[in-house]
Structure formats: C-alpha cells, structure tokens
Amino acid sequence: MKQLIAFVIVLFSYFGANAQVLKPVKWSTEVEKISDTEYVLVYKADIEEHWHLYSQTLPEGGALPTEFGYDSIKQIDNYKLLGKAFESESITKFDKVFAMDLTYFDNEATFAQKIELLNPNFNEIVSEVSFQACDDARCIYEFEEVIFNINDAKPLSNEISEIIGKKVENKKESESKSLWGIFFTSFFLGFLVLLTPCVFPMIPMTVSFFTKQSKTRAEGIKNAILYGFFIIVIYTLLGTAISAIFGSNAMYEFSTGVVFNSIMFIALVLFAFSFMGAFEIMLPNSWVNKVDSGANKGGIVGIFFMALALAVVSFSCTFPIAGTALLDAATKGGIAPIISMLGFSSAIALPFALFAFFPSWLNSLPKSGGWLNTVKVVLGFLELAFAFKFLSMIDLVLEWHFLTRELFLAIWIAIFGTLGLYLLGKIKLPHDSPLDHISVGRLSMAILTIAFTFYLIPGLWGAPLQIISGFPPPMSTNSESPYGVGFMKKQKVVTSTGDKQDVAKSLPEYAHFGPNDLIAFHDLDKGLAYAKEQNKPVMLDFTGITCVNCRKMEEQVWVEDKIFDVLNNDLVLISLYVDDREELPKEEQYESELTGNTIKTYGQKWLEYQQLNYNTNAQPLYVIKDTEGNDLNESVGYTPNADEYFEWLQKGVENFKK
C-alpha cells in the first residue's frame, strides 16, 4: 500500500512539474490622481524568484519587451496617453544567448502610465499587458487584460512620484553623461589630428613665432593662448551652426534614414582614401590666400586669421576626423554638435598654450617624419572600417540582406589584416617614407591589430564577438548562416536500398523551411492535412520567437543525425509560435475560453490551444499526434539529453505505426 501511495505521489509530482500553467508574474493595478484631469495608471508586477520580466525598451533581436495596449477608439474622446510608461529600477546585463545587453526586473516591477482625462464622465480604462518572462530553463509569453476605474483613484503616492521624478532625473543624468562622452571622444579625435602631418609641424613653428615676435614673454604667452582660444571659437561656431540648422530632433530622425547613412558611408570612404594618399581634400586656393592676407594684419584680428589659417591649411587632415565627429554628434541632436567641436578644438588648442608656457618642452617633441604619415594612414583604415557600419544600416533598413554578418566580418578581417601588414612594412602606400626598421611602438600596434583580426575570425562560425557588439549586423536577422559558417543544410532521405542521400526537397503548399532547414508548417490544420497526404504523424512544436531553450534544442539536439533523420523523414513538423503578434483576420478572432478576452493574434491562439490541451504555457513543448489529432505519447518540454529525446521521438513514431 505504501509503495502504491509513493508511486501516485511521484506520478502527480511528475505531471505537476511538466504540465502546469506557469504564472511567474502576477499583476495588480490601481489609479493615482495628480490633478482633476491628470491621472497615473499603475501596473505592479510580482515576479517569482529566479524569473525575469523584461523592460519596455529592448534592442532588436533580443527578448520580447513588456507592452501595454489600449482601446484606441475610446482614447480619441475620453483620454490620451502622456508619453510612455515610466518604469521602476531595473537591471541591465549582457545576455550570452542573445549577445547583447538586456534590461529586466527581478522580484517586482512597477510601471506608471500618465494620462489626461478628456471626458470627466468616463471612468473605465481597459488595458492589455503582453510580456515575456524567463528563468534559467523556461520562457513564457503571456497577455493579460486589466481594468482601471478612475473613480477609485487614490492620491499620488511617494512611490509613484519618485518613479516619475527619477525617470526625468535619470533622463537628464543620461543626457549629461552622453554629452560628456561626446566631449571626451571628440577630444581624443582632436588629439589624433595633432599627430597628422598637416598639424604636428605647425606646433613648434607657431609657438616659436609667438615667443620670438612678442616683446615680452608674457605677451607671447597671451598671444599663444589667444590663438588657441580662436581655434576653439572657430570649430565651436561650426558645431553651433549645425545645431541651429538641424535642431534637437530633426537630425536624429534624419539619421535613422537611408539618405543620412548613405552620406556617411560615401563620406567616410572618401575620407579614408584621402588619408591613404589617393588624393587630398583641399579648399580653393582663393580661400587660403584671403585667410593668409588677413593673418598679416597683426593684433587680435591677425591672430584670429592665423587660427583660421590653421583650420584652412590643415583641412585635408582635420576635416575627415572633424566631419566624422560632427556628423555623429549631430545624430544626437540638441547641443551635441557644439559639445563635440568644443572637445575636438580644445585638444588642438591645448598644445599651443602649454608650449607657450613651457617653451623648453618643445625640445622633447619628436621630430617630424614618416611616422606622421603612418598615423594618417592608420586613421584612414579606421575610417574605412567604420564606413561599413553605415552601409549595414542601409542594408537593414531596406531589407536587402546583402551585407550579411559574414560578409561584414570578412570585410573587417580584410581591412584590419591589411592594416597589420602595413604596420609591419609589408605594404607601402603613396607618401610613405622608406622604412629601414620598425619601431617598438609600430610593432606593438601591428601586434594588437593582428590579434584583433584573429579575434574577428571565429565570428564567421557564430561567435558573438562581444567587444564589437552592435557593429556587425545581427546574426538572428541578417546572416546567411544563422548557425555559423560551415553549418551544412541537412536534407536527407533513406532510399529503397537503405542508403542515405542528400536531396533537394521542394516546399509543400503553406510550408516553409524552419529550424535547420526542416520543412515546417505554422498552421495546425494545414499541417495535419499534409500529414494525412503523406500518412505521417505530426510533431507540434510549441515555441517562441525569443524562446532561448527552443533555440538550444534546435541548435544542439535537433542537429544530432539520428534525431534529424526522424524529424526530417518520419514526422511532419508544425511549429506554433505563441508570441507571434500577427493579427488574425477579423472573422477568425474569438473570445478566450480561459479569460473571456478577445483572441486577436496567432500567438494568442496557439498559447490558449497549448493551455487548454496540455495545461501548460511554458515553451518549448513537444507533442506527437496522429493524422486525426490524437496524442501518441506524453508531451515533453526542454530535453537537452539527446538520447532521451530520441527515445521519446521513436516511441511516438512506433505508436503511429501500430
């Protein structure tokens, strides 16, 4: 008797663990009042231990964000949303699976949506929350309808007030950090410009001119400082003009389009070839002559024109770098271009003031020589590499899928590999001086460049390349080999003699090539109809677009030869994506049996089907059915052990043949 009781307990424990509707996130709501017309809709999420709920703002190709939907028809006359929902404090960490930073919440989360009430007699707002939650082994995608009653509004609490206030404060702090980042990045670029052959020789010449031509040392220092100040003024005025022309938002919106990215790509390629010695980008001689004549006037006006002369004469070296920094800053909008040029020009102006104060330091400056042209060429290689980031943006926006991740990495490998050979003296470009030996500094740069080139190579086989995350196109959406170069498409059949042969399979109607190029269906009825034609059982694959363990099964278990053979030859695969947001046709939308909400999307349809039939909402879930839709064995979830999964597959196929 005890053994029987123990068996029953184990049996129920097994089914309880493997067939249950998971509710790792429980939502509660309330309304808080700011004024007679402004309210806050408060969503509070209670999150189970070890589970993550994701933020509203996530990068493309990652997990699914939390979203809040509202009745757009009722909004028109009754209320309007004031911006996006505020969030409580979150966690941002690098996710190894998605190879990107993801923002999520642990234990609890609060979202606060401000609204303006347009109709004082309106008191009920219906909202739908859709979200994804994951733990270390499972992910679930859920949607839940919640109702807010304006009549039950409470006074604005300190908690919600702090969340809203902190959001504004964090935004200002983020903008401040961003501006400091722009300043120091541009300062570094300005420092690099100092090491070019157009600018570096001007430092000792200009400082010596001020110190020797001035009547006193104090006057020489004053003139040098004034010279540096005018350099800053000239470049900062350029940044101010760009900021005034494009305003705070126009350039940002423009920067996401094809035109801007095309301009940036072409400009950077031209800048790169210019630095490499193919040609020089120069201003008209008439401009140079006018500036030179102004510099001869003497006094403060003369010093201003001397600073302007430096900007004009060194145009071929400074413009490519300044232009890159300026255009990048312009995409941020606001005063970013001004801050960028302030940092850039400060780096150029600083040495003139320092060496005027300490003229003896001039003796410690390295002599001009071929190394200056080397710096210029290295900058050219870097400009060329960055140019392809903008070409990648064009490719993604237009969905050409031409510049795939593999091609992008191959181009970068070629660029940095060639740069390494150049630094080792194996390649020479125009304007290069004879190289009798390699300095320690140049050798060190060559080693770092070649090491970086080798680091890029595994990216062709699917390595995430965290150091350059964000530069290459995403593997999930723009890769000709999503599983890495060298992954072989497996389309094998067993012949009458028992031999396996690779064959080209044509797609049945309504089917597509799914994971590992297996033929799969997205629609249950159409998949079952095809299974009847072929007299094969079907495998329902309850999956998700962002389901981590689904991808692990497909990439690590399904690729096993014995498993792949069964999936490819003995079953009809039907993949039902529970997070598919494509809307059902109006005539196919229906009321949920579980919640009473309207089932509007394909994902909601398959999620409810999974819950109603298998009492679970976790993915992955695998079920083998016969052609009439009857289950042939117990369903299984995430099964990383390939042998166990293969035994389960075999049992289902054998039950079909009985």
Tab-separated table of N, CA and C in Angstrom, residues 158-209:
chain	number	residue	atom	x	y	z
A	158	ASN	N	4.086	58.595	-2.796
A	158	ASN	CA	5.511	58.936	-2.881
A	158	ASN	C	6.238	57.979	-3.819
A	159	GLU	N	5.826	56.688	-3.787
A	159	GLU	CA	6.490	55.694	-4.630
A	159	GLU	C	6.369	56.047	-6.110
A	160	ILE	N	5.135	56.338	-6.555
A	160	ILE	CA	4.921	56.653	-7.967
A	160	ILE	C	5.534	58.009	-8.311
A	161	SER	N	5.433	58.938	-7.384
A	161	SER	CA	6.043	60.252	-7.603
A	161	SER	C	7.540	60.129	-7.811
A	162	GLU	N	8.184	59.251	-7.013
A	162	GLU	CA	9.631	59.045	-7.144
A	162	GLU	C	9.976	58.371	-8.460
A	163	ILE	N	9.147	57.393	-8.882
A	163	ILE	CA	9.416	56.701	-10.151
A	163	ILE	C	9.350	57.687	-11.316
A	164	ILE	N	8.308	58.519	-11.310
A	164	ILE	CA	8.163	59.505	-12.385
A	164	ILE	C	9.292	60.532	-12.315
A	165	GLY	N	9.569	61.021	-11.089
A	165	GLY	CA	10.635	62.015	-10.930
A	165	GLY	C	11.988	61.457	-11.252
A	166	LYS	N	12.223	60.194	-10.841
A	166	LYS	CA	13.515	59.572	-11.096
A	166	LYS	C	13.742	59.363	-12.574
A	167	LYS	N	12.665	59.074	-13.294
A	167	LYS	CA	12.773	58.887	-14.742
A	167	LYS	C	13.266	60.163	-15.409
A	168	VAL	N	12.670	61.304	-14.979
A	168	VAL	CA	13.080	62.585	-15.544
A	168	VAL	C	14.515	62.893	-15.149
A	169	GLU	N	14.818	62.599	-13.864
A	169	GLU	CA	16.170	62.856	-13.370
A	169	GLU	C	17.183	61.988	-14.094
A	170	ASN	N	16.824	60.690	-14.276
A	170	ASN	CA	17.727	59.777	-14.980
A	170	ASN	C	17.936	60.201	-16.419
A	171	LYS	N	16.874	60.743	-17.033
A	171	LYS	CA	16.996	61.201	-18.417
A	171	LYS	C	17.997	62.334	-18.512
A	172	LYS	N	17.884	63.288	-17.557
A	172	LYS	CA	18.824	64.413	-17.555
A	172	LYS	C	20.240	63.929	-17.290
A	173	GLU	N	20.359	62.980	-16.323
A	173	GLU	CA	21.674	62.446	-15.998
A	173	GLU	C	22.257	61.700	-17.183
A	174	SER	N	21.392	60.931	-17.873
A	174	SER	CA	21.836	60.188	-19.048
A	174	SER	C	22.301	61.136	-20.148
A	175	GLU	N	21.523	62.221	-20.355
A	175	GLU	CA	21.906	63.197	-21.365
A	175	GLU	C	23.231	63.850	-21.001
A	176	SER	N	23.415	64.144	-19.704
A	176	SER	CA	24.655	64.760	-19.245
A	176	SER	C	25.846	63.834	-19.490
A	177	LYS	N	25.664	62.526	-19.130
A	177	LYS	CA	26.737	61.557	-19.362
A	177	LYS	C	27.028	61.423	-20.849
A	178	SER	N	25.959	61.453	-21.650
A	178	SER	CA	26.127	61.330	-23.090
A	178	SER	C	26.942	62.490	-23.650
A	179	LEU	N	26.653	63.703	-23.160
A	179	LEU	CA	27.392	64.881	-23.629
A	179	LEU	C	28.847	64.818	-23.207
A	180	TRP	N	29.100	64.350	-21.973
A	180	TRP	CA	30.494	64.196	-21.546
A	180	TRP	C	31.201	63.156	-22.409
A	181	GLY	N	30.483	62.082	-22.743
A	181	GLY	CA	31.069	61.064	-23.615
A	181	GLY	C	31.413	61.625	-24.985
A	182	ILE	N	30.508	62.449	-25.532
A	182	ILE	CA	30.767	63.092	-26.823
A	182	ILE	C	31.981	64.007	-26.725
A	183	PHE	N	32.076	64.769	-25.624
A	183	PHE	CA	33.201	65.705	-25.446
A	183	PHE	C	34.527	64.955	-25.438
A	184	PHE	N	34.637	63.911	-24.621
A	184	PHE	CA	35.918	63.218	-24.488
A	184	PHE	C	36.257	62.410	-25.745
A	185	THR	N	35.233	61.859	-26.411
A	185	THR	CA	35.503	61.164	-27.676
A	185	THR	C	36.061	62.129	-28.711
A	186	SER	N	35.447	63.306	-28.817
A	186	SER	CA	35.913	64.310	-29.774
A	186	SER	C	37.275	64.859	-29.370
A	187	PHE	N	37.504	64.969	-28.055
A	187	PHE	CA	38.816	65.420	-27.574
A	187	PHE	C	39.898	64.436	-28.018
A	188	PHE	N	39.610	63.144	-27.905
A	188	PHE	CA	40.569	62.117	-28.330
A	188	PHE	C	40.819	62.200	-29.837
A	189	LEU	N	39.746	62.419	-30.600
A	189	LEU	CA	39.903	62.543	-32.053
A	189	LEU	C	40.726	63.777	-32.397
A	190	GLY	N	40.513	64.868	-31.653
A	190	GLY	CA	41.321	66.071	-31.861
A	190	GLY	C	42.785	65.820	-31.563
A	191	PHE	N	43.040	65.012	-30.532
A	191	PHE	CA	44.421	64.659	-30.199
A	191	PHE	C	45.060	63.861	-31.337
A	192	LEU	N	44.278	62.950	-31.950
A	192	LEU	CA	44.804	62.180	-33.082
A	192	LEU	C	45.151	63.096	-34.255
A	193	VAL	N	44.323	64.137	-34.471
A	193	VAL	CA	44.578	65.078	-35.556
A	193	VAL	C	45.909	65.804	-35.338
A	194	LEU	N	46.260	66.049	-34.068
A	194	LEU	CA	47.545	66.709	-33.764
A	194	LEU	C	48.727	65.908	-34.300
A	195	LEU	N	48.532	64.592	-34.428
A	195	LEU	CA	49.632	63.719	-34.845
A	195	LEU	C	49.673	63.503	-36.348
A	196	THR	N	48.946	64.319	-37.090
A	196	THR	CA	48.963	64.209	-38.552
A	196	THR	C	49.975	65.188	-39.134
A	197	PRO	N	50.457	64.926	-40.352
A	197	PRO	CA	51.481	65.796	-40.954
A	197	PRO	C	50.993	67.203	-41.270
A	198	CYS	N	49.673	67.434	-41.274
A	198	CYS	CA	49.157	68.776	-41.550
A	198	CYS	C	49.220	69.681	-40.321
A	199	VAL	N	49.185	69.082	-39.120
A	199	VAL	CA	49.068	69.878	-37.899
A	199	VAL	C	50.327	69.818	-37.046
A	200	PHE	N	50.907	68.637	-36.874
A	200	PHE	CA	52.027	68.481	-35.941
A	200	PHE	C	53.180	69.452	-36.208
A	201	PRO	N	53.649	69.617	-37.458
A	201	PRO	CA	54.762	70.560	-37.689
A	201	PRO	C	54.397	72.011	-37.365
A	202	MET	N	53.116	72.332	-37.341
A	202	MET	CA	52.688	73.703	-37.068
A	202	MET	C	52.873	74.087	-35.604
A	203	ILE	N	52.930	73.092	-34.709
A	203	ILE	CA	53.009	73.400	-33.274
A	203	ILE	C	54.289	74.149	-32.926
A	204	PRO	N	55.486	73.582	-33.194
A	204	PRO	CA	56.710	74.327	-32.837
A	204	PRO	C	56.863	75.628	-33.622
A	205	MET	N	56.425	75.611	-34.897
A	205	MET	CA	56.556	76.820	-35.722
A	205	MET	C	55.715	77.964	-35.158
A	206	THR	N	54.473	77.667	-34.806
A	206	THR	CA	53.566	78.717	-34.322
A	206	THR	C	53.983	79.217	-32.949
A	207	VAL	N	54.326	78.285	-32.036
A	207	VAL	CA	54.739	78.696	-30.691
A	207	VAL	C	56.015	79.529	-30.751
A	208	SER	N	56.946	79.099	-31.586
A	208	SER	CA	58.196	79.868	-31.733
A	208	SER	C	57.913	81.255	-32.287
A	209	PHE	N	56.972	81.364	-33.203
A	209	PHE	CA	56.627	82.671	-33.777
A	209	PHE	C	56.130	83.618	-32.695
